[in-house]
Coordinates of C-alpha atoms in Angstrom, one line a residue:
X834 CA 116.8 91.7 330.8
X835 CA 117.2 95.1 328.7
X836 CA 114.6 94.4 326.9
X837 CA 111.8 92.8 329.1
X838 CA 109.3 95.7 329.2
X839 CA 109.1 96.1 325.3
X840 CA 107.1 92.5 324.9
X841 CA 103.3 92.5 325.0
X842 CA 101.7 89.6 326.4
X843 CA 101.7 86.2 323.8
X844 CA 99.2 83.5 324.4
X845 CA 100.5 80.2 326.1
X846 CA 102.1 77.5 324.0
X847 CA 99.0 75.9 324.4
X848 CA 96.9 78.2 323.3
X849 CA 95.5 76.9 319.6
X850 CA 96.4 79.2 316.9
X851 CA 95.5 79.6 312.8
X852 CA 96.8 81.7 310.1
X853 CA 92.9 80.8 308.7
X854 CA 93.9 77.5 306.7
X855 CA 96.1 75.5 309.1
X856 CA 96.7 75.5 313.0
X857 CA 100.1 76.8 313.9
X858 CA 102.1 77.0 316.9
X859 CA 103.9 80.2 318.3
X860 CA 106.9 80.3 316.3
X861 CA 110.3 82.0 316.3
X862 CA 112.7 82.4 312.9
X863 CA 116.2 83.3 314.4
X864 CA 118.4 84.7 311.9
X865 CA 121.9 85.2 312.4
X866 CA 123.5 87.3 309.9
X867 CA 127.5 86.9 310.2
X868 CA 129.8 89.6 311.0
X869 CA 127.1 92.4 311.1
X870 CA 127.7 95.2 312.9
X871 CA 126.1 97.5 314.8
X872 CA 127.6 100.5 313.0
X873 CA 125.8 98.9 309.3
X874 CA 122.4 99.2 310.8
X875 CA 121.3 102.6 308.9
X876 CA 118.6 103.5 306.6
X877 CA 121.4 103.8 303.9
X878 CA 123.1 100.6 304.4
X879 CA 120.1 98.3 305.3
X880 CA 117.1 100.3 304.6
X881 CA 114.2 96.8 305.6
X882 CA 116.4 95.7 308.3
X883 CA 116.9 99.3 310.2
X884 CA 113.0 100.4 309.6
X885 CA 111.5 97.2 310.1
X886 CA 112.1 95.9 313.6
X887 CA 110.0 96.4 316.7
X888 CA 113.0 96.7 319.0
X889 CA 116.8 97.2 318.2
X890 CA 119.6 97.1 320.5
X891 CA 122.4 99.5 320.5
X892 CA 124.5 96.6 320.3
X893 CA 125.0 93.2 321.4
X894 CA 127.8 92.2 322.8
X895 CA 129.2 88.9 322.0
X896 CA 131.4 86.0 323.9
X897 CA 135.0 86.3 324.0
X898 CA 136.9 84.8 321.5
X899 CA 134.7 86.9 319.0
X900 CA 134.9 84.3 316.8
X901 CA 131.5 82.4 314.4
X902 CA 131.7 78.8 316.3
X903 CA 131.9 79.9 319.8
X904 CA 129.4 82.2 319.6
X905 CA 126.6 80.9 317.5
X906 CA 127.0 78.1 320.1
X907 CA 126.6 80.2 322.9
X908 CA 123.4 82.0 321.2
X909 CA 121.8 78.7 321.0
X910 CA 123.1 77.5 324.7
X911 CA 123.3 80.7 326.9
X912 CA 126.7 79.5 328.5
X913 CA 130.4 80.9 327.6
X914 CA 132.6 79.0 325.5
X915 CA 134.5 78.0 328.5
X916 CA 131.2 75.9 329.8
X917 CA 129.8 74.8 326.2
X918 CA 133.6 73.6 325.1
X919 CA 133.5 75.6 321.7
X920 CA 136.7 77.7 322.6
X921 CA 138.0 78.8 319.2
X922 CA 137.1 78.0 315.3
X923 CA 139.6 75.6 315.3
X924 CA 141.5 73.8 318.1
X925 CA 143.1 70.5 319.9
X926 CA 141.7 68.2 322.7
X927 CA 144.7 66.5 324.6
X928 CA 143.0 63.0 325.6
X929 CA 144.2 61.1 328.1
X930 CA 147.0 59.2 326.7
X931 CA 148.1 62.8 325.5
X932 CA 147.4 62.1 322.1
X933 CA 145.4 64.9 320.1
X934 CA 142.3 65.2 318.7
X935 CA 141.3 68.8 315.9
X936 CA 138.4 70.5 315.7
X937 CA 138.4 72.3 312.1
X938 CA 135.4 74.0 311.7
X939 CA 135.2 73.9 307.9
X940 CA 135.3 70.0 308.2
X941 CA 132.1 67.8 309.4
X942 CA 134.2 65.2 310.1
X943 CA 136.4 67.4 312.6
X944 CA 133.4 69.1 313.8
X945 CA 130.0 67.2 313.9
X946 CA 130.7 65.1 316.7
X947 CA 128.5 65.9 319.1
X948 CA 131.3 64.8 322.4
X949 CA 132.5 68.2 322.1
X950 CA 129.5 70.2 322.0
X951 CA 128.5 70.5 325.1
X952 CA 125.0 72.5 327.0
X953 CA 121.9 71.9 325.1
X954 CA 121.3 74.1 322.4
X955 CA 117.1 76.0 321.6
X956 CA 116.3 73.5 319.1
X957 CA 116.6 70.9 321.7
X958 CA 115.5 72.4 324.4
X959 CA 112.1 72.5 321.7
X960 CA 112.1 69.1 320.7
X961 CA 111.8 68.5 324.6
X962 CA 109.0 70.6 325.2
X963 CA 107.5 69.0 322.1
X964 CA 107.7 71.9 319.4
X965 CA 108.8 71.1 316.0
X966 CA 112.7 72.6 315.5
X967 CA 114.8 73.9 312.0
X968 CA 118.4 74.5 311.4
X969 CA 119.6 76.1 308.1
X970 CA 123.3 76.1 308.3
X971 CA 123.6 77.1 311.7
X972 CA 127.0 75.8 313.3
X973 CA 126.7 73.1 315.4
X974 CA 126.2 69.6 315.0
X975 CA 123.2 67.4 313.5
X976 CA 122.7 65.4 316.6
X977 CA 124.3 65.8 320.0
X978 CA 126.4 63.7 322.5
X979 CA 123.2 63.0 324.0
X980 CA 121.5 62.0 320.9
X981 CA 119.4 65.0 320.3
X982 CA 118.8 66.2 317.0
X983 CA 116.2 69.1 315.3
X984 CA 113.2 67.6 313.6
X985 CA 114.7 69.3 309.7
X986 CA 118.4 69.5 309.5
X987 CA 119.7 71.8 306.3
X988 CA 123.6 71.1 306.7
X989 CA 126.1 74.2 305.5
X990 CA 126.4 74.4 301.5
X991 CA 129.3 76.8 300.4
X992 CA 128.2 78.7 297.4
X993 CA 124.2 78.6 298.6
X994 CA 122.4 82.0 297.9
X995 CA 120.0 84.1 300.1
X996 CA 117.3 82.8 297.6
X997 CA 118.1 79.5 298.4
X998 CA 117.7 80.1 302.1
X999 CA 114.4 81.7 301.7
X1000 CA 113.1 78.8 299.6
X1001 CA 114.2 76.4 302.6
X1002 CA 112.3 78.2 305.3
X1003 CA 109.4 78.4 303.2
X1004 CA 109.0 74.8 302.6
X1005 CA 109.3 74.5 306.1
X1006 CA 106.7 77.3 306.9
X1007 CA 104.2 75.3 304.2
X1008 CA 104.3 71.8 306.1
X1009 CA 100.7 71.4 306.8
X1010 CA 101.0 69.6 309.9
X1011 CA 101.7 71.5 313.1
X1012 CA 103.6 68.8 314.4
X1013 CA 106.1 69.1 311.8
X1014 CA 106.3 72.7 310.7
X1015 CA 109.1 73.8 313.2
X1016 CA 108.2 76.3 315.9
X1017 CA 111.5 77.2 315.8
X1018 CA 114.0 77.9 312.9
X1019 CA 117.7 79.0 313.1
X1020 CA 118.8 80.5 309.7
X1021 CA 122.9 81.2 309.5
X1022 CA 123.4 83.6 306.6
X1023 CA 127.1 84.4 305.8
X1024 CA 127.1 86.9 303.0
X1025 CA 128.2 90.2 305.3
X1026 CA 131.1 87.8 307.0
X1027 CA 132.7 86.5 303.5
X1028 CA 132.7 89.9 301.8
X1029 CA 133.9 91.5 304.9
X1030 CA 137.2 89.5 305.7
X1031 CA 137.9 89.7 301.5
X1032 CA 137.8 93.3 301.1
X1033 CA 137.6 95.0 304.9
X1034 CA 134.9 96.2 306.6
X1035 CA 134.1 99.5 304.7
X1036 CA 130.4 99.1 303.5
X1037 CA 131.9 101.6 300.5
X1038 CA 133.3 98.6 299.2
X1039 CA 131.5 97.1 296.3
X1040 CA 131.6 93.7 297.9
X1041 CA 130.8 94.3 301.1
X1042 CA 128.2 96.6 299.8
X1043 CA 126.7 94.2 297.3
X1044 CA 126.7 91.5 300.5
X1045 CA 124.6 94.1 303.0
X1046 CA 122.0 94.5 300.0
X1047 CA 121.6 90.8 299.3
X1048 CA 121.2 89.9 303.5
X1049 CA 118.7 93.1 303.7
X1050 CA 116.7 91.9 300.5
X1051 CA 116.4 88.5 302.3
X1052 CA 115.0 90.0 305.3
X1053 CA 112.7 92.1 303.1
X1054 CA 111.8 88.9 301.5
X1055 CA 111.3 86.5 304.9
X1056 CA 109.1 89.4 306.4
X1057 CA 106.8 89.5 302.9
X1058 CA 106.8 85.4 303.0
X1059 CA 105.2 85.2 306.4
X1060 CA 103.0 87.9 305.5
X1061 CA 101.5 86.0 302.5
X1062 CA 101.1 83.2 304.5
X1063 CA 98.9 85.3 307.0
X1064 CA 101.3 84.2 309.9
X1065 CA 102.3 87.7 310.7
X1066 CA 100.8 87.0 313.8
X1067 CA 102.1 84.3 314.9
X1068 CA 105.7 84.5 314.0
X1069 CA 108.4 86.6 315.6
X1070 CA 111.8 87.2 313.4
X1071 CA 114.8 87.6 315.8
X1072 CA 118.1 88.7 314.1
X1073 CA 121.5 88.9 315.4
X1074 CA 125.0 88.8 314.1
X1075 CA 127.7 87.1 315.8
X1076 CA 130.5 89.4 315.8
X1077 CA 131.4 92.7 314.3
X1078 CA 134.9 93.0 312.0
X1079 CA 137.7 94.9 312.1
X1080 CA 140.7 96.5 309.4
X1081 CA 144.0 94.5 309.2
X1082 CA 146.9 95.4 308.0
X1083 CA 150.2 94.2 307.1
X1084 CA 151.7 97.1 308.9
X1085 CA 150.2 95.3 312.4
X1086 CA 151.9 91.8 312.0
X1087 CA 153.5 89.6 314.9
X1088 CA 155.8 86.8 313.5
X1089 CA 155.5 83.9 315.6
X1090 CA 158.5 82.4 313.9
X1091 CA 160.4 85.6 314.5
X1092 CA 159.3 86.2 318.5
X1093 CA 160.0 82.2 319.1
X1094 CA 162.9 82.1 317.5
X1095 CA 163.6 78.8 314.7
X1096 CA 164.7 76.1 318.1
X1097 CA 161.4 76.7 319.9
X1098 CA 159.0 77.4 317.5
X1099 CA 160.0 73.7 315.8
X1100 CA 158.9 72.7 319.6
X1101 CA 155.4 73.7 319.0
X1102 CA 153.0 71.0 319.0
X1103 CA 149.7 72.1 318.4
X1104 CA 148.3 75.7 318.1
X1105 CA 144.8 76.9 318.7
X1106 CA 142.8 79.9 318.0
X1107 CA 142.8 82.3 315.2
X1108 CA 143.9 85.6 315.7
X1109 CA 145.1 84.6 318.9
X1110 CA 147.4 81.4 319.4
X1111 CA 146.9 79.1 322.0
X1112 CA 150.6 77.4 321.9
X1113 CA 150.9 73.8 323.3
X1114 CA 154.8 72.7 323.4
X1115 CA 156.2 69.0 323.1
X1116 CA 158.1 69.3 326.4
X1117 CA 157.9 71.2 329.4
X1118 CA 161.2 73.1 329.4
X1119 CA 160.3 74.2 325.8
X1120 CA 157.2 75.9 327.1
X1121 CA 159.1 77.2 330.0
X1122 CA 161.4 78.6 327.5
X1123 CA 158.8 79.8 325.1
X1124 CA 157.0 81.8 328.4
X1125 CA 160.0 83.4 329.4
X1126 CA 160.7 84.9 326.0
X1127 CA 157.7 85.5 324.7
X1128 CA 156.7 88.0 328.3
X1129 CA 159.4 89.8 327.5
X1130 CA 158.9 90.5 323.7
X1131 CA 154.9 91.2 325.0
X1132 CA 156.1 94.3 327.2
X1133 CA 156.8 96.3 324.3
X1134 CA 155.1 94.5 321.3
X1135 CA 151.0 94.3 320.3
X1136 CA 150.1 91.3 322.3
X1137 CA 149.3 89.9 326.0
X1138 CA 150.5 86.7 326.7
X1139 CA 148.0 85.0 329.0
X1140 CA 148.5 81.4 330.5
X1141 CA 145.0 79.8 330.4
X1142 CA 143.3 80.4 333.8
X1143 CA 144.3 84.1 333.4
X1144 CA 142.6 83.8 329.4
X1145 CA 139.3 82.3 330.7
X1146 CA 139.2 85.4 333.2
X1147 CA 140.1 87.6 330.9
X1148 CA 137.7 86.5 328.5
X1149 CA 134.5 86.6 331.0
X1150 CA 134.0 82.8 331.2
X1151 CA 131.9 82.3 333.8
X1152 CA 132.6 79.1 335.9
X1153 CA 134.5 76.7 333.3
X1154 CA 134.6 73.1 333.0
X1155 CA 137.5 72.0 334.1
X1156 CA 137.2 69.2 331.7
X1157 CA 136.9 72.0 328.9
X1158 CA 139.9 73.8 330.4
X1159 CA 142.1 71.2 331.0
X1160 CA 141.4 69.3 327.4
X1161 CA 140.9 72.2 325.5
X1162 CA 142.4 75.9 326.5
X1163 CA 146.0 75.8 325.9
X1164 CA 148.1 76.5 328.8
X1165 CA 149.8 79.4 326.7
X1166 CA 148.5 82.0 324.7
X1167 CA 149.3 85.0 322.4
X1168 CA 146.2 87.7 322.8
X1169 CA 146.8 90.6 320.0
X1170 CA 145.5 93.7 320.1
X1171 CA 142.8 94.3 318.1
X1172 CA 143.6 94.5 314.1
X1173 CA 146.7 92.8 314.8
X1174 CA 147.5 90.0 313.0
X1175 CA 149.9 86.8 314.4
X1176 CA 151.6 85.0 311.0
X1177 CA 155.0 83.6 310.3
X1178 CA 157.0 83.8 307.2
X1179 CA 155.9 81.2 305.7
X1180 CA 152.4 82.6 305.5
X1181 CA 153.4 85.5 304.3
X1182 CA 155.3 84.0 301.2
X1183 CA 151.7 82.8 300.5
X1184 CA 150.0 85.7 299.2
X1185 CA 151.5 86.7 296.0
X1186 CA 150.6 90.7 296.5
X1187 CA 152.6 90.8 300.0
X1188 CA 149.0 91.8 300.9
X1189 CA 148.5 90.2 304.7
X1190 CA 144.9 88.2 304.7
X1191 CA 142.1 88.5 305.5
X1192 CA 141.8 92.3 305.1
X1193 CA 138.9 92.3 307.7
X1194 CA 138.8 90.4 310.9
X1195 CA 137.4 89.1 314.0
X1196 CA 138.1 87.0 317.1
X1197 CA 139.6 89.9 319.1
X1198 CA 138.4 91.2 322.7
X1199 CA 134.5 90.8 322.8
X1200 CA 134.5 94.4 324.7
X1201 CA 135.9 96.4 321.4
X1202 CA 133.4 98.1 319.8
X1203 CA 134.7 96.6 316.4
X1204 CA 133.7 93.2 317.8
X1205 CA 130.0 94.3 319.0
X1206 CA 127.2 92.7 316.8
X1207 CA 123.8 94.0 316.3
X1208 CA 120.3 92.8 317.6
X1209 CA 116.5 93.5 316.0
X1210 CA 113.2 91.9 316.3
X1211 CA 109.9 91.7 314.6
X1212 CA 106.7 90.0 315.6
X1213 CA 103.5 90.0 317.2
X1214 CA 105.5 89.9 320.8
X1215 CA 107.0 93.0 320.3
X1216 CA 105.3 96.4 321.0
X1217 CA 104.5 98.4 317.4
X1218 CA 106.4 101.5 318.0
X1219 CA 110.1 101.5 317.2
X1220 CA 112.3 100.8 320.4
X1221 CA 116.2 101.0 320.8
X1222 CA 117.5 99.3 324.0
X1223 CA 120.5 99.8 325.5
X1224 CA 123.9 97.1 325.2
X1225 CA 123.2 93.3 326.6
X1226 CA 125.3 90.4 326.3
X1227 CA 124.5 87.0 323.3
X1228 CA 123.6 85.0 326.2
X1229 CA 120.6 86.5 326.7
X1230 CA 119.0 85.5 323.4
X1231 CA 118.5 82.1 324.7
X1232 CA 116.1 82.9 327.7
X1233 CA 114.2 85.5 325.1
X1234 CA 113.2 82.7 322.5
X1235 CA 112.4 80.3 325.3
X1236 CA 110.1 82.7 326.5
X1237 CA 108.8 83.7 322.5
X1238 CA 107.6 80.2 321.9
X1239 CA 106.3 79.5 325.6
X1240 CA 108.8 76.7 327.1
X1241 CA 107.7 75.8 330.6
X1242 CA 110.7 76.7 332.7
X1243 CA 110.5 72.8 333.8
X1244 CA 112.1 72.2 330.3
X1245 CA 114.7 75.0 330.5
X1246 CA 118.4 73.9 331.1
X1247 CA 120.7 76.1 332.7
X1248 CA 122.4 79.0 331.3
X1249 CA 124.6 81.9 332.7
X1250 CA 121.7 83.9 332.5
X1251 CA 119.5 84.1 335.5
X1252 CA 116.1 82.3 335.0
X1253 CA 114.4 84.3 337.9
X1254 CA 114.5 87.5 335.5
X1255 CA 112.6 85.9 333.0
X1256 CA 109.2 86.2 334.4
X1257 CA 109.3 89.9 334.0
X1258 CA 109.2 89.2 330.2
X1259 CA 105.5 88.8 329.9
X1260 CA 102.7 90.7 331.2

């Protein structure tokens, strides 16, 4: 753990606590502030967020595919999406009498189930140890296959402000019983991400610029609202992003139609994934055929084309469910560089300026320093003086707000992250 020797000692979970009116728990607000990146963390950009936090990390590096799904998932689990099942934004399950089953992640209906989230996420692993949990927008499901579900649920509302977020948070931070006001709440705020993949990544750009204010002024605001509730104490604020975002362009374009050819790419039967395209065909020859001429277009074009086992290596997933792999990962698929773009010209005949979109993107090799996201953390558990840590992988976010709000390891499921390592976060 990079960042193990900048905690100070917290009291047990036990341990009764008071902000002077009410008794409180240790508590943990977990903010995730979509497509972030490291490079926007500056005094100029976001002047609360870059001066404020006890400890910042160079970077965090998030799970390959860099996509919002996969990774907020793996944030709340600690496991790869090759172990939690969240491979992509939006893909198929082949069932066993080889029909098909989408996940869509803009849809509840295509999403919510909880069969295919798998690994148990913070809030549950809270709700177990018997700490009160929030989620505000964050994806995942309201209840898992298990039948787990966070004490206050505030489901995704397109068009919902910053303002409105606060508000939420600080109802929940007002309950008056300790038993109900969450221990734990994870806050998804998606200004940065929307203005981003509209106009590119350039902060210069008024959108993008007006976004970073607006997520910074929240910050500002959730820092000021625990204050005034003389829980400065008690509460440790945790952000992260997801992802990081990258220029496209419609000089970097790979035309599925084109590379397939019209005969085999009317043989596709399902595609997965977004850059990349996870290619299912509806026979075997076709996806013979499709192989054969897409490795040779790959030798001199922008792409890899990876069969699955060879993705999940690729892509660091440690020690897959076969389950996941064999339902899930498509047996063939097109990995572009990154800003590259995969479309057909179909797509293309879409946007009426001949403009390729989205003008910013994600979802390529978690590695690229484009893709990194950003870490920072404020509380009573981190030392006072500024400290900037070195790179560490999403995954280990998990094991650092299990130790924040105290869960006996007893309750702790496991994660790709080694528990043994954990002790040495307290002293």
């Amino acid at each position: 753990m990079v960042w193990a020797q900048q905690l100070v000692f917290a009291p047990a979970a036990s341990t009764p606590l008071s902000n002077g009116t009410h008794p409180w728990r240790r508590s943990v607000i977990l903010v995730s502030l979509d497509g972030v990146r490291p490079a926007y963390l500056t005094p100029e950009l976001l002047p609360h967020l870059s001066q404020a936090p006890a400890l910042v990390a160079e970077s965090m590096r998030p799970v390959s595919p860099s996509l919002t799904f996969p990774n907020h998932w793996s944030l709340l689990t600690g496991v790869s999406p090759g172990r939690h099942g969240i491979v992509a934004n939006d893909f198929h399950r082949i069932l066993r009498d080889k029909s098909s089953e989408a996940f869509f992640y803009q849809d509840p209906a295509r999403s919510w189930n909880g069969s295919w989230w798998g690994a148990e996420p913070l809030w549950s692993v809270a709700e177990r140890a018997g700490q009160s949990s929030a989620v505000l927008a964050w994806p995942g499901p309201p209840i898992t296959s298990h039948g787990e579900r966070p004490r206050h649920f505030q489901r995704y509302v397109k068009g919902w402000s910053t303002a409105d977020r606060l508000r939420t948070i600080e109802r929940w931070l007002d309950m008056g019983s300790v038993d109900e006001r969450p221990s734990l709440i994870c806050a998804y705020v998606p200004d940065v991400d929307a203005a981003a993949h509209g106009a590119g990544p350039d902060p210069s750009d008024p959108s993008v610029a007006a976004a970073l204010r607006a997520v910074d002024d929240f910050i500002a605001a959730l820092l000021r609202s625990i204050a005034a509730r003389n829980a400065s104490e008690l509460v440790d604020v945790v952000v992260v992003s997801d992802h990081g975002m990258t220029q496209t362009s419609s000089k970097r374009l790979i035309y599925l139609d084109e590379a397939l050819g019209a005969e085999l790419y009317g043989e596709i039967l399902t595609r997965d994934g977004w850059p990349s395209a996870g290619l299912r065909f509806k026979s075997a020859s076709a996806q013979t055929a499709a192989r054969d001429r897409l490795r040779k277009l790959a030798k001199a074009s922008s792409f890899q084309l990876l069969d699955a086992e060879p993705l999940a290596q690729q892509w660091n997933w440690t020690a897959p469910d076969e389950h996941v792999m064999r339902e899930r990962v498509a047996p063939l698929w097109m990995v572009p560089d990154v800003g590259w773009s995969i479309t057909t010209a179909a797509e293309m005949a879409t946007f009426s300026d001949g403009v390729y979109s989205p003008r910013g993107n994600h979802g390529y090799d978690a590695r690229h320093p484009d893709m990194q996201a950003i870490f920072a953390a404020h509380g009573p558990s981190f030392r006072r003086s500024a400290q900037r840590i070195p790179p560490f992988r999403n995954l280990e976010v998990h094991g650092l707000v299990n130790e924040l709000l105290g869960i006996p390891a007893r309750h702790r499921p496991p994660t790709e992250v080694s528990h043994s390592s954990l002790s040495a976060l307290q002293r």
